[in-house]
CSV table of C-alpha atoms in Angstrom, one decimal:
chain,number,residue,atom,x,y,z
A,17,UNK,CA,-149.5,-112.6,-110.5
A,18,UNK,CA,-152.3,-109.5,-110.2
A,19,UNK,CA,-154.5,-109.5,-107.6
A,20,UNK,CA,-158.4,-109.1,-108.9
A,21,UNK,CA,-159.6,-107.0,-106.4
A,22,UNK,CA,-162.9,-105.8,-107.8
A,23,UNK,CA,-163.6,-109.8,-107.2
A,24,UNK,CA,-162.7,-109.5,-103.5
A,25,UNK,CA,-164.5,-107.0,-102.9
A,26,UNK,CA,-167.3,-108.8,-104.3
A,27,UNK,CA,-167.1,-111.7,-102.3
A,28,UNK,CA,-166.4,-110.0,-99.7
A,29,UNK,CA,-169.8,-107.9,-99.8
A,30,UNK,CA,-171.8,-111.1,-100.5
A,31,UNK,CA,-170.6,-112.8,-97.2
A,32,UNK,CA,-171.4,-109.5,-95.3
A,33,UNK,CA,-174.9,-109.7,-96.8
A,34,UNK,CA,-175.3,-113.4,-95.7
A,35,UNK,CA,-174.1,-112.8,-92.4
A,36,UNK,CA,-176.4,-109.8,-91.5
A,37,UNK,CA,-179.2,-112.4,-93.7
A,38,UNK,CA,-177.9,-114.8,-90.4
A,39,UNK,CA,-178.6,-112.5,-87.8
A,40,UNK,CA,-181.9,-111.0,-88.5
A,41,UNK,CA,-183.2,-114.5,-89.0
A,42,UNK,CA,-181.6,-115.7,-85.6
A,43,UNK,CA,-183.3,-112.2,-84.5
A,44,UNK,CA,-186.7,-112.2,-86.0
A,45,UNK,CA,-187.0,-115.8,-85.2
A,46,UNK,CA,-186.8,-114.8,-81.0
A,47,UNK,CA,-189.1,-111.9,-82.0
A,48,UNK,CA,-191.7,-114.5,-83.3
A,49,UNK,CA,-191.2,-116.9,-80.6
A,50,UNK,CA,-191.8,-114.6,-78.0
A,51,UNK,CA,-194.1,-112.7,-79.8
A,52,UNK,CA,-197.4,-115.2,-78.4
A,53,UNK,CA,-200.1,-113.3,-76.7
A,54,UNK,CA,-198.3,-109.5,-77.9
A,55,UNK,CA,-200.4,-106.7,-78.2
A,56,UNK,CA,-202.0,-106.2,-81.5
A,57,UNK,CA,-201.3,-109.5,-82.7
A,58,UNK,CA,-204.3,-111.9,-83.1
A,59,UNK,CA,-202.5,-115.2,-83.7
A,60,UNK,CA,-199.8,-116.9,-82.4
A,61,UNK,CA,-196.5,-117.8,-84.3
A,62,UNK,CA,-196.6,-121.1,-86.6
A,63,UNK,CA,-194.9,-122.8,-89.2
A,64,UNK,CA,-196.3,-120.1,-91.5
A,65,UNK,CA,-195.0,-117.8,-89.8
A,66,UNK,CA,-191.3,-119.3,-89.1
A,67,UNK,CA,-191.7,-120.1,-93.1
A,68,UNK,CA,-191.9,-116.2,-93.9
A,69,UNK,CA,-189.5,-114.6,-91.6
A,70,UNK,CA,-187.1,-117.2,-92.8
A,71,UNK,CA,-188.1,-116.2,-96.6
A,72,UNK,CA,-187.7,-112.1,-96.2
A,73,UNK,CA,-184.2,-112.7,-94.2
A,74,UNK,CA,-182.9,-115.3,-96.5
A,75,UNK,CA,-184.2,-112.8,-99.4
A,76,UNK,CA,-181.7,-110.0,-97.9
A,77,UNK,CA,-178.4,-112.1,-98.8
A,78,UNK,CA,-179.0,-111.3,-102.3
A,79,UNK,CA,-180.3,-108.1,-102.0
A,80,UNK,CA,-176.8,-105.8,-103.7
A,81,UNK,CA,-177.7,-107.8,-107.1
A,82,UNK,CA,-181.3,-107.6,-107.3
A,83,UNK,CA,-183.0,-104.9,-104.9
A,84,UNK,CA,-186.2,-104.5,-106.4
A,85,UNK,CA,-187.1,-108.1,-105.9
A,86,UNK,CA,-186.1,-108.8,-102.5
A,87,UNK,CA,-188.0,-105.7,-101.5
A,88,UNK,CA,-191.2,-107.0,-103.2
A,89,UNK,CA,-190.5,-110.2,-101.5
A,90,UNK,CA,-189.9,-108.3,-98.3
A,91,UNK,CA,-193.5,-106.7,-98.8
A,92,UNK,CA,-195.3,-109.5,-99.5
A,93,UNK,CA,-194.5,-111.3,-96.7
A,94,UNK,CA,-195.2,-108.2,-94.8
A,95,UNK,CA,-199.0,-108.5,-96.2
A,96,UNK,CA,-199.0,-112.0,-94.7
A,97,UNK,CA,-197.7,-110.9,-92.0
A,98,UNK,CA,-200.8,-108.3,-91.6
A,99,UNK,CA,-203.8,-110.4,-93.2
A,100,UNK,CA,-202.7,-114.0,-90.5
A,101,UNK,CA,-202.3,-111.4,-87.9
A,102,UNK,CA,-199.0,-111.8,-86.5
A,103,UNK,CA,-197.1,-109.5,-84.5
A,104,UNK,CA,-195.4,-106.7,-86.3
A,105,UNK,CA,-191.6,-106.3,-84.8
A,106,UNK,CA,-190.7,-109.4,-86.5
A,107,UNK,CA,-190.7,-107.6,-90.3
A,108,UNK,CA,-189.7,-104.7,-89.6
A,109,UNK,CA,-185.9,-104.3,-89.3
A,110,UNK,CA,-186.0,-106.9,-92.6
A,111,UNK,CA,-188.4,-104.7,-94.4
A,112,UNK,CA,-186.3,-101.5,-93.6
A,113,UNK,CA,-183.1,-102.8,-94.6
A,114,UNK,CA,-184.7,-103.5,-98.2
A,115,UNK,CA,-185.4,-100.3,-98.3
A,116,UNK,CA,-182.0,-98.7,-97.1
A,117,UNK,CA,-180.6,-100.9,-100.2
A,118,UNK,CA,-183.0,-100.0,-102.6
A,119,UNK,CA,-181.4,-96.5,-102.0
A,120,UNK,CA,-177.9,-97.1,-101.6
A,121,UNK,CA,-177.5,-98.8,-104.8
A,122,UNK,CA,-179.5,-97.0,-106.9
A,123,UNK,CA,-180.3,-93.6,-108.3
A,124,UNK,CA,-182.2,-90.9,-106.6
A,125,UNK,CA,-185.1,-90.5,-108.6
A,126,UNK,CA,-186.1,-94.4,-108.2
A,127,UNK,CA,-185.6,-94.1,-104.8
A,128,UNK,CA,-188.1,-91.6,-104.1
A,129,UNK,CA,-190.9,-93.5,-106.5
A,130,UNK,CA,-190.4,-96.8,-104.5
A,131,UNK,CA,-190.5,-94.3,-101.2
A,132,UNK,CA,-194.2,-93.1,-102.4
A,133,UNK,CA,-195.3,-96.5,-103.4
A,134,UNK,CA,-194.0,-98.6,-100.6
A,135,UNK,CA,-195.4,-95.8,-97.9
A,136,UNK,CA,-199.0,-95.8,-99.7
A,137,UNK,CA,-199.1,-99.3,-99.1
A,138,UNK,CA,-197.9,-100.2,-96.1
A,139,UNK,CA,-200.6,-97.3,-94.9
A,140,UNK,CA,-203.2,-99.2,-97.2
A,141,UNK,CA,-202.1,-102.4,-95.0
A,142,UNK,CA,-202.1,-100.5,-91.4
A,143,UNK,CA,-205.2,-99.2,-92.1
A,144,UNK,CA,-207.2,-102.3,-93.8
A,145,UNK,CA,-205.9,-105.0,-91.5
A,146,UNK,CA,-206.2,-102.8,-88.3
A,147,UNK,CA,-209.5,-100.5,-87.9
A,148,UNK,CA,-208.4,-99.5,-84.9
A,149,UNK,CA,-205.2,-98.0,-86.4
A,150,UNK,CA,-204.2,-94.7,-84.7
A,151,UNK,CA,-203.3,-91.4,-87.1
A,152,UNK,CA,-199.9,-91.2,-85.1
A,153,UNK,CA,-199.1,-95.0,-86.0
A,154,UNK,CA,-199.6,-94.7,-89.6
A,155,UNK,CA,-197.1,-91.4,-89.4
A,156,UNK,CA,-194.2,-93.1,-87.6
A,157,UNK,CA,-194.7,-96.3,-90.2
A,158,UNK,CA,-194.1,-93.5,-93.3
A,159,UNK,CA,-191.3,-92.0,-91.3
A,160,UNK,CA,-189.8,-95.2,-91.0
A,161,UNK,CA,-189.9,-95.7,-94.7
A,162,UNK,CA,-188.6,-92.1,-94.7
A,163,UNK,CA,-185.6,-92.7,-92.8
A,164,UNK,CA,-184.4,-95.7,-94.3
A,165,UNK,CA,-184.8,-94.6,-97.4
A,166,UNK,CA,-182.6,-91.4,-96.3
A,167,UNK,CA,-180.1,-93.4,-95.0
A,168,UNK,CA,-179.5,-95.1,-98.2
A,169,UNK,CA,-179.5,-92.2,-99.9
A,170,UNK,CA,-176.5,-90.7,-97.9
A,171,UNK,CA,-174.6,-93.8,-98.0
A,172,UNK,CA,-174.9,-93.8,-101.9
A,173,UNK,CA,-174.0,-89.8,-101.8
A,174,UNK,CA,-170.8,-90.4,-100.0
A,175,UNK,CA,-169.8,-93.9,-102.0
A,176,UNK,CA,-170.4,-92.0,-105.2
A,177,UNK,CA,-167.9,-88.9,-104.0
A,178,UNK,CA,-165.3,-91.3,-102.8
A,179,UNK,CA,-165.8,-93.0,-106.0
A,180,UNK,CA,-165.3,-89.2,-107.6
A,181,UNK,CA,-162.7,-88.3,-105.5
A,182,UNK,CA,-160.5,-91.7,-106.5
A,183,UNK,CA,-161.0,-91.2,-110.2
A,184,UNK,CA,-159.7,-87.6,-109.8
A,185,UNK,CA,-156.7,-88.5,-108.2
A,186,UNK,CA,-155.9,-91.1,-110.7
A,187,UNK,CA,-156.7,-88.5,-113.8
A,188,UNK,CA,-153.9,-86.2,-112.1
A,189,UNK,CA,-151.5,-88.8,-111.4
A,190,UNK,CA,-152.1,-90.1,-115.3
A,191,UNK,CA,-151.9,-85.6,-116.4
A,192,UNK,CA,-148.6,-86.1,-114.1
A,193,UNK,CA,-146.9,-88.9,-115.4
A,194,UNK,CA,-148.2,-87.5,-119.0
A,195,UNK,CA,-146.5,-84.2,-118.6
A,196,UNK,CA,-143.6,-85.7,-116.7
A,197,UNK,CA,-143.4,-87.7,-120.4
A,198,UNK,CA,-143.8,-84.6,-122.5
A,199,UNK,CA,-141.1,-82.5,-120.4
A,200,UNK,CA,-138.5,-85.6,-120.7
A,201,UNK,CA,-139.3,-85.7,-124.6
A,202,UNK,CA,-138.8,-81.6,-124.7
A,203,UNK,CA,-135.4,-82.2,-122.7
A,204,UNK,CA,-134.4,-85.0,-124.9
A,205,UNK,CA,-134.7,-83.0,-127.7
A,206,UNK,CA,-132.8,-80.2,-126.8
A,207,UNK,CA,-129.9,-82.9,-125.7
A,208,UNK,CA,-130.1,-83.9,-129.4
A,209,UNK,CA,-130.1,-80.5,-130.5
A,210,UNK,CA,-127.0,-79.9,-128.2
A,211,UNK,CA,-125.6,-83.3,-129.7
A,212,UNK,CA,-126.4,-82.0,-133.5
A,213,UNK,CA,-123.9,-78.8,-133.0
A,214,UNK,CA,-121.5,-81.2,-131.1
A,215,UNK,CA,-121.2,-83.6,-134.0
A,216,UNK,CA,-121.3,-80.6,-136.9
A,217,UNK,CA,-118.5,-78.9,-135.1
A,218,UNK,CA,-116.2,-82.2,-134.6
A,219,UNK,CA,-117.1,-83.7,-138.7
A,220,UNK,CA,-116.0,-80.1,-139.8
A,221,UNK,CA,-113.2,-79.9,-138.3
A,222,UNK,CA,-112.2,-84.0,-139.7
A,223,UNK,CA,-113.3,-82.6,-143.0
A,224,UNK,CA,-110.7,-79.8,-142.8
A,225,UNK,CA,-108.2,-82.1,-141.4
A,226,UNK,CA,-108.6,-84.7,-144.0
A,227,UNK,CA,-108.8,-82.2,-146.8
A,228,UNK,CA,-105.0,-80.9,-145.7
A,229,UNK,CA,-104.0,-84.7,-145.3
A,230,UNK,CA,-105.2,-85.2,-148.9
A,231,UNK,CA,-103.6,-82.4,-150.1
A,232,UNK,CA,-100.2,-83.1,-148.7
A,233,UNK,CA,-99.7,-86.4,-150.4
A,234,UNK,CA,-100.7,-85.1,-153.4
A,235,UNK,CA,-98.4,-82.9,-153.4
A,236,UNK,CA,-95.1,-85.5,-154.1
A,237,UNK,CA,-94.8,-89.0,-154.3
A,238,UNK,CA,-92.0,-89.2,-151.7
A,239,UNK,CA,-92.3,-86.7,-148.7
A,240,UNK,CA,-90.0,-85.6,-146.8
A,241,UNK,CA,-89.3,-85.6,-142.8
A,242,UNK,CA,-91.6,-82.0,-142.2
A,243,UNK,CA,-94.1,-83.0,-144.5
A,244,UNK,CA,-94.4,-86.4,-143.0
A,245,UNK,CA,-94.5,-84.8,-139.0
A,246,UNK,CA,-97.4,-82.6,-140.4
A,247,UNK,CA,-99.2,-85.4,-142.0
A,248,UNK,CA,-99.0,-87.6,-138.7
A,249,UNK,CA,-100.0,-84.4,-136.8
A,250,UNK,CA,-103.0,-84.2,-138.8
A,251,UNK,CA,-103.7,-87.9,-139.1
A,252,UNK,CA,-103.3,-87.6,-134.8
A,253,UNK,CA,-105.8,-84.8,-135.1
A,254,UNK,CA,-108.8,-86.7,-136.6
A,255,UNK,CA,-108.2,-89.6,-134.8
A,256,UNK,CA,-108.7,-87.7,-131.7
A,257,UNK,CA,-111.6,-85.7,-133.0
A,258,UNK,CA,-113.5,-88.6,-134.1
A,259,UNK,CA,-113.1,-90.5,-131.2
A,260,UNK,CA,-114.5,-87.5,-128.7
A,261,UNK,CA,-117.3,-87.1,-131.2
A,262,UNK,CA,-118.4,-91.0,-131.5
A,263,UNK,CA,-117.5,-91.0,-128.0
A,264,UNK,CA,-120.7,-88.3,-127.6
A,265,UNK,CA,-122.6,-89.7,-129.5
A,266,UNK,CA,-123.4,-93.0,-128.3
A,267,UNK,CA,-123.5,-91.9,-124.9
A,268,UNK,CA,-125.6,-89.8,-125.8
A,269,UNK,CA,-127.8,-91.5,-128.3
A,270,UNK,CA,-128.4,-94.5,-125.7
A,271,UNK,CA,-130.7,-92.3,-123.7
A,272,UNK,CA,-132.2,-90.2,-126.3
A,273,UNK,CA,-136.1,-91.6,-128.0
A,274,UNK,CA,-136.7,-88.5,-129.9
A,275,UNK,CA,-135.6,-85.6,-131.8
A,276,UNK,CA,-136.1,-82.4,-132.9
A,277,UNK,CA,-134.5,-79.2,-135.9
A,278,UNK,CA,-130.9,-78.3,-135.0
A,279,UNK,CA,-130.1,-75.2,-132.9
A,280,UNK,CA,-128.2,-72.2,-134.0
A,281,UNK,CA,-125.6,-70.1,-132.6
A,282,UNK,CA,-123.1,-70.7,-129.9
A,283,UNK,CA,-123.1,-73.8,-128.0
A,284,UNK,CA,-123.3,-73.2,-124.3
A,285,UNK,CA,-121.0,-74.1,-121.9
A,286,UNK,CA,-119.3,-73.9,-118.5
A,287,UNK,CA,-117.2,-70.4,-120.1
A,288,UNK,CA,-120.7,-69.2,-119.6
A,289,UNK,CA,-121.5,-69.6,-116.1
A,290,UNK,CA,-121.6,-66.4,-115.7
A,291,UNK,CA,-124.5,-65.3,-117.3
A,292,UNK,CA,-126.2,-67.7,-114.5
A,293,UNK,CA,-124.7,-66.1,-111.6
A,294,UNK,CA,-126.4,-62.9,-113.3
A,295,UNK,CA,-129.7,-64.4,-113.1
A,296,UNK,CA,-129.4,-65.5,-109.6
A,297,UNK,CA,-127.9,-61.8,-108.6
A,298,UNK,CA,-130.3,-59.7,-110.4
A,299,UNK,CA,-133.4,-62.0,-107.8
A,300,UNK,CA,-131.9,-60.7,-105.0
A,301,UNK,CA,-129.7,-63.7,-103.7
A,302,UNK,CA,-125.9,-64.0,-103.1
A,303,UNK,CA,-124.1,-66.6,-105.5
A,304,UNK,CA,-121.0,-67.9,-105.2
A,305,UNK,CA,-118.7,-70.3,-107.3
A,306,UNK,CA,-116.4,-72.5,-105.8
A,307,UNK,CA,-114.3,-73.9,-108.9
A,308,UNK,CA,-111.5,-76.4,-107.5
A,309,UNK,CA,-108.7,-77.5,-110.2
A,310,UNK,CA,-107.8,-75.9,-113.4
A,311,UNK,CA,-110.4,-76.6,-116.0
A,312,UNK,CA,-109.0,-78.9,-118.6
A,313,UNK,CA,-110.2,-78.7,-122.1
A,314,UNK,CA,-113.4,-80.8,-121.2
A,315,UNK,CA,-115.9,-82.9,-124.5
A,316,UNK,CA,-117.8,-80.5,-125.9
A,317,UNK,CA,-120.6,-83.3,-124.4
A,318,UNK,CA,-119.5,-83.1,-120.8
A,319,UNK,CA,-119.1,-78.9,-121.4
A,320,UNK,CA,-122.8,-78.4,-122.7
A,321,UNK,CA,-124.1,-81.3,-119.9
A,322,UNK,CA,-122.5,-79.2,-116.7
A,323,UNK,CA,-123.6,-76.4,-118.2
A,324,UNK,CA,-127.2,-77.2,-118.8
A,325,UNK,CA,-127.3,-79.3,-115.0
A,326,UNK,CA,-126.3,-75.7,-113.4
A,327,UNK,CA,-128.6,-74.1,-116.0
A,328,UNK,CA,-131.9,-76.0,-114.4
A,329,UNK,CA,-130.2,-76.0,-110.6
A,330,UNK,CA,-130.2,-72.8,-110.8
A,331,UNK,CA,-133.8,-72.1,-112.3
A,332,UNK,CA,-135.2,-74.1,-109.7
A,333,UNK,CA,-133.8,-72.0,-106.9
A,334,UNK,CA,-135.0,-69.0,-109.0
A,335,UNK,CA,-138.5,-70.7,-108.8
A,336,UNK,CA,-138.7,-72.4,-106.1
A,337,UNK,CA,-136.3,-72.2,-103.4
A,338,UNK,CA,-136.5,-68.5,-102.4
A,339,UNK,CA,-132.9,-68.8,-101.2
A,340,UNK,CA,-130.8,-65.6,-99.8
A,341,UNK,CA,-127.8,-67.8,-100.9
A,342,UNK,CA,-126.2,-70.1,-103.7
A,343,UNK,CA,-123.1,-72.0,-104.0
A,344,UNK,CA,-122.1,-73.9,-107.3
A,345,UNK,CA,-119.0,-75.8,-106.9
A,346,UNK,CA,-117.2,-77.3,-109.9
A,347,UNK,CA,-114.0,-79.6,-109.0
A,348,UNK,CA,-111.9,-81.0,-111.1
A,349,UNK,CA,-110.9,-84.8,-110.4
A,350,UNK,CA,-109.4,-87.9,-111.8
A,351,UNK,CA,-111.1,-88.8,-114.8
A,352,UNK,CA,-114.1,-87.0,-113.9
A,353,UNK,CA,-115.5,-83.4,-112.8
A,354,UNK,CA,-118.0,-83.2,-110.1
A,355,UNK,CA,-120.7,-80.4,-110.0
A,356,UNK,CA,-122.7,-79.2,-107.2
A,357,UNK,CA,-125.9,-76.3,-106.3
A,358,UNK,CA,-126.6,-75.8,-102.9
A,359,UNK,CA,-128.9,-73.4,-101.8
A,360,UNK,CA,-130.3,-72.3,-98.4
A,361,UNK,CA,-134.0,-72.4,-99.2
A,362,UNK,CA,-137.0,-74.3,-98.4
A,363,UNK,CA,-136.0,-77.4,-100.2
A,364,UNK,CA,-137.9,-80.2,-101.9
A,365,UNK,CA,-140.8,-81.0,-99.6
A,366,UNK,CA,-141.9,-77.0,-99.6
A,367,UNK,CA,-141.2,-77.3,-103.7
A,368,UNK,CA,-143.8,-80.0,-104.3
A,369,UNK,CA,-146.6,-77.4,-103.0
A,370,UNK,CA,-145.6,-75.2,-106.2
A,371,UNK,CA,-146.4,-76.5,-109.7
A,372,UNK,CA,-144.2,-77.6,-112.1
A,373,UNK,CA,-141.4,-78.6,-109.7
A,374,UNK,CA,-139.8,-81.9,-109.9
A,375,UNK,CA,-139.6,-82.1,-113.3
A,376,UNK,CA,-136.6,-80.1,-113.6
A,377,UNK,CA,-134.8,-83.0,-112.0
A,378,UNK,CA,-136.3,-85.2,-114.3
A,379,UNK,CA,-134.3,-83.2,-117.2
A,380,UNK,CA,-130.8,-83.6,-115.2
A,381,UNK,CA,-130.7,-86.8,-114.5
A,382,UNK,CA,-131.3,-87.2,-118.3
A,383,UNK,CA,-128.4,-85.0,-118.9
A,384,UNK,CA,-125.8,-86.5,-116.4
A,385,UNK,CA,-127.0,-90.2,-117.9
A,386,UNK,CA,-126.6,-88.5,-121.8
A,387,UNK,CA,-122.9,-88.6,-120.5
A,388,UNK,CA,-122.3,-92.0,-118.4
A,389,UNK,CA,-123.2,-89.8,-115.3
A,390,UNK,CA,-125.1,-89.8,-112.0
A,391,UNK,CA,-127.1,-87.2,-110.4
A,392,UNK,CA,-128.3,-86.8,-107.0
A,393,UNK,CA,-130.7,-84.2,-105.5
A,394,UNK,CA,-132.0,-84.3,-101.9
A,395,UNK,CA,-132.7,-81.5,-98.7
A,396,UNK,CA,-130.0,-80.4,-97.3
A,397,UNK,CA,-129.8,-82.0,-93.1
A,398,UNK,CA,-129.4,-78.4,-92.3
A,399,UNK,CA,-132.0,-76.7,-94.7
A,400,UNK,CA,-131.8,-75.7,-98.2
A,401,UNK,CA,-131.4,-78.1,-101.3
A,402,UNK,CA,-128.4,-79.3,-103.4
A,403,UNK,CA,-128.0,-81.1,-106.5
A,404,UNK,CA,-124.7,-83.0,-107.2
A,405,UNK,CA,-123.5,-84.5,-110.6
A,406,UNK,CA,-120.5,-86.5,-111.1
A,407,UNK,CA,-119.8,-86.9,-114.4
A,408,UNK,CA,-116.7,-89.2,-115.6
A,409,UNK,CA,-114.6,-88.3,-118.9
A,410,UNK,CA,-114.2,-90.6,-121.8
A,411,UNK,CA,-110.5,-90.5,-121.2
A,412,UNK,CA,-108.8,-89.5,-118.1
A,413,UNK,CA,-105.1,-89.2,-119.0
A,414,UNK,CA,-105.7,-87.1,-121.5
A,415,UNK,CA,-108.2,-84.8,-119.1
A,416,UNK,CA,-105.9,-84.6,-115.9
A,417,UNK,CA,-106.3,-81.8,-113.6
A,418,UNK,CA,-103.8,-79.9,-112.0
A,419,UNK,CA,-103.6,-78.8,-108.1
A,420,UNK,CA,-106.5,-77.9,-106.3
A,421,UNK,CA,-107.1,-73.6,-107.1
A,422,UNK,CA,-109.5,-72.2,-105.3
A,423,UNK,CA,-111.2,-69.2,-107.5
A,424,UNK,CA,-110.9,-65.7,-106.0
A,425,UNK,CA,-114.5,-64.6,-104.6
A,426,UNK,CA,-115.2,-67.9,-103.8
A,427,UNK,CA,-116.0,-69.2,-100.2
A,428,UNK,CA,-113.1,-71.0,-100.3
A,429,UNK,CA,-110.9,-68.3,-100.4
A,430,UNK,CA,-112.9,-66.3,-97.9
């Protein structure tokens, strides 16, 4: 269920306008009443009188939908007002809020046309209905119109930059979520492209398999015990390779909505952490990595997913972070590895102020999730920023690690 709020607004606008219609009539019917015997007025309040204010306030309760009108009303009674010979407070505020509407909800230009008109004639009344008219009366009636029409004018000014103001936040937040879109669709992509030299590597090396399997029992219809062992070895083989390959692919393919040309050359992977470390080094900061476990021989999936996770991590604290120090972590566990960046920088809510950032964590939780995976990224309670990934292998017997090794160099041998 949506709420219509344009519609409440509405309705909530049209009962202002009828309760400030309320007041002034409450107010400009003790005006009238106590107006018998006031200076300037030549006749005392009546039914024709009571009839009009009651017809220029009640006129005001619509005056949002049609302004024009309900100033014209608000103008003619004024005239009565003048030619019976009433008092002249009554009117006024009535006569002044038309006006202030007028302005507020329309455009400039008509607002100063219906200024110049509506000042010539209430001058044109002052004057005809009251010889006795004084120059410095007539000039505080046209500032009056002046004013009000001023007033509306400002009001209309700042509803129109709010207005601005609102549609320019929601034109960035939709250029956000647009390039938020585009940056997942570039990542996704290079995931497939990752996943394209995953799958060529694993169906060449079946293909080779498979070729040697043919050829050994083609060879002689009844083989002997070595040529059976190799033939099992190599049957084992694709087995094995086929199942780490589908095994990428669908975890893989289940996040993945678009694709792009294969990649060339090596495919990276944790054996190239290094190059990282040099791009961290060569900005100035100290990096250090913290690898627990012996590194068993990981999916090509999982490899090029740590890798790339590190890959951004690491960009972002290059970009962003202006850290004097970095500590990637890589441990080993039971059926899974764990990866971690910490840095000791500004962290996220400093980030934000810089453009561009955020994203980059939009591009590793896709990664971790290519792979079954989480990923977490959040300030540090003692400053500075980490990401952590856990990602779990397909098969954990075969991927056990051994004892815990801290690397040489890292802290945890310090």
């Amino acid at each position: 269920m949506t709420t219509d709020w344009t519609g409440l607004l509405r309705t909530a606008f049209r009962l202002r306008d009828i309760a400030v219609a309320a007041v002034l009539l409450a107010y400009a019917a003790t005006a009238l009443a106590l107006s018998d015997g006031a200076a300037g007025a030549t006749r005392g309040p009546d039914v024709l009188a009571l009839v009009v204010v009651g017809l220029m306030t009640g006129a005001l309760a619509v005056r949002r939908r049609f302004p024009l009108p309900v100033l014209v009303v608000n103008l003619a009674c004024v005239a009565v007002f003048q030619l019976r010979g009433y008092a002249d407070e009554p009117p006024v505020v009535a006569i002044l809020i038309a006006l202030y509407t007028v302005a507020a909800v329309g455009e400039r230009r008509r607002s100063v046309k219906v200024g110049a008109v509506v000042a010539v004639l209430v001058q044109v009344m002052l004057v005809g209905t009251e010889p006795q008219m004084h120059f410095s009366d007539v000039l505080d009636a046209a500032m009056m119109v002046v004013l009000a029409l001023a007033l509306g004018e400002a009001v209309r000014y700042q509803q129109a930059y709010r207005a601005e103001v609102a549609e320019r936040h929601a034109r960035e937040e939709v250029h956000r979520a647009e390039e938020a879109e585009r940056l997942l669709g570039e990542e996704r992509i290079r995931i497939a492209r990752d996943l394209h030299d995953v799958l060529a590597h694993s169906i060449a090396a079946i293909n080779v398999q498979a070729s040697v399997a043919a050829h050994l029992l083609g060879q002689d219809a009844e083989l002997d015990a070595r040529t059976r062992t190799l033939l099992r070895s190599t049957m084992d083989t694709i087995t094995e390779i086929s199942r780490s390959g589908v095994a990428d692919l669908r975890a893989t393919l289940a996040v993945l909505r678009g694709h792009g040309p294969a990649s060339h050359g090596p495919l990276p992977g944790l054996a190239r952490l290094g190059e990282l470390a040099d791009m961290v080094t060569a900005t100035g900061a100290r990096i250090d990595v913290d690898i627990v476990g012996s590194a068993p021989p990981l999916p090509a999936g999982h490899d090029v997913t740590a890798f790339r996770i590190i890959q951004e991590a690491l960009t972002n604290v290059v970009k962003h972070a202006r850290a004097r120090r970095v500590l990637v972590r890589i441990e080993y566990g039971h059926g899974q590895v764990d990866v971690s960046v910490r840095d000791d920088g500004v962290g996220r809510v400093r980030r934000r102020a810089d453009a561009g950032a955020g994203f980059g964590l939009l591009g590793m939780t896709e990664r971790a999730h290519s792979v079954g995976g989480r990923l977490t990224a959040a300030d540090r309670p003692d400053g500075g920023f980490e990401v952590v990934a856990v990602l779990p292998l397909p098969d954990h017997e075969r991927y056990r690690p051994a004892a815990a090794m801290p690397q040489v160099g890292s802290p945890a041998a310090e």
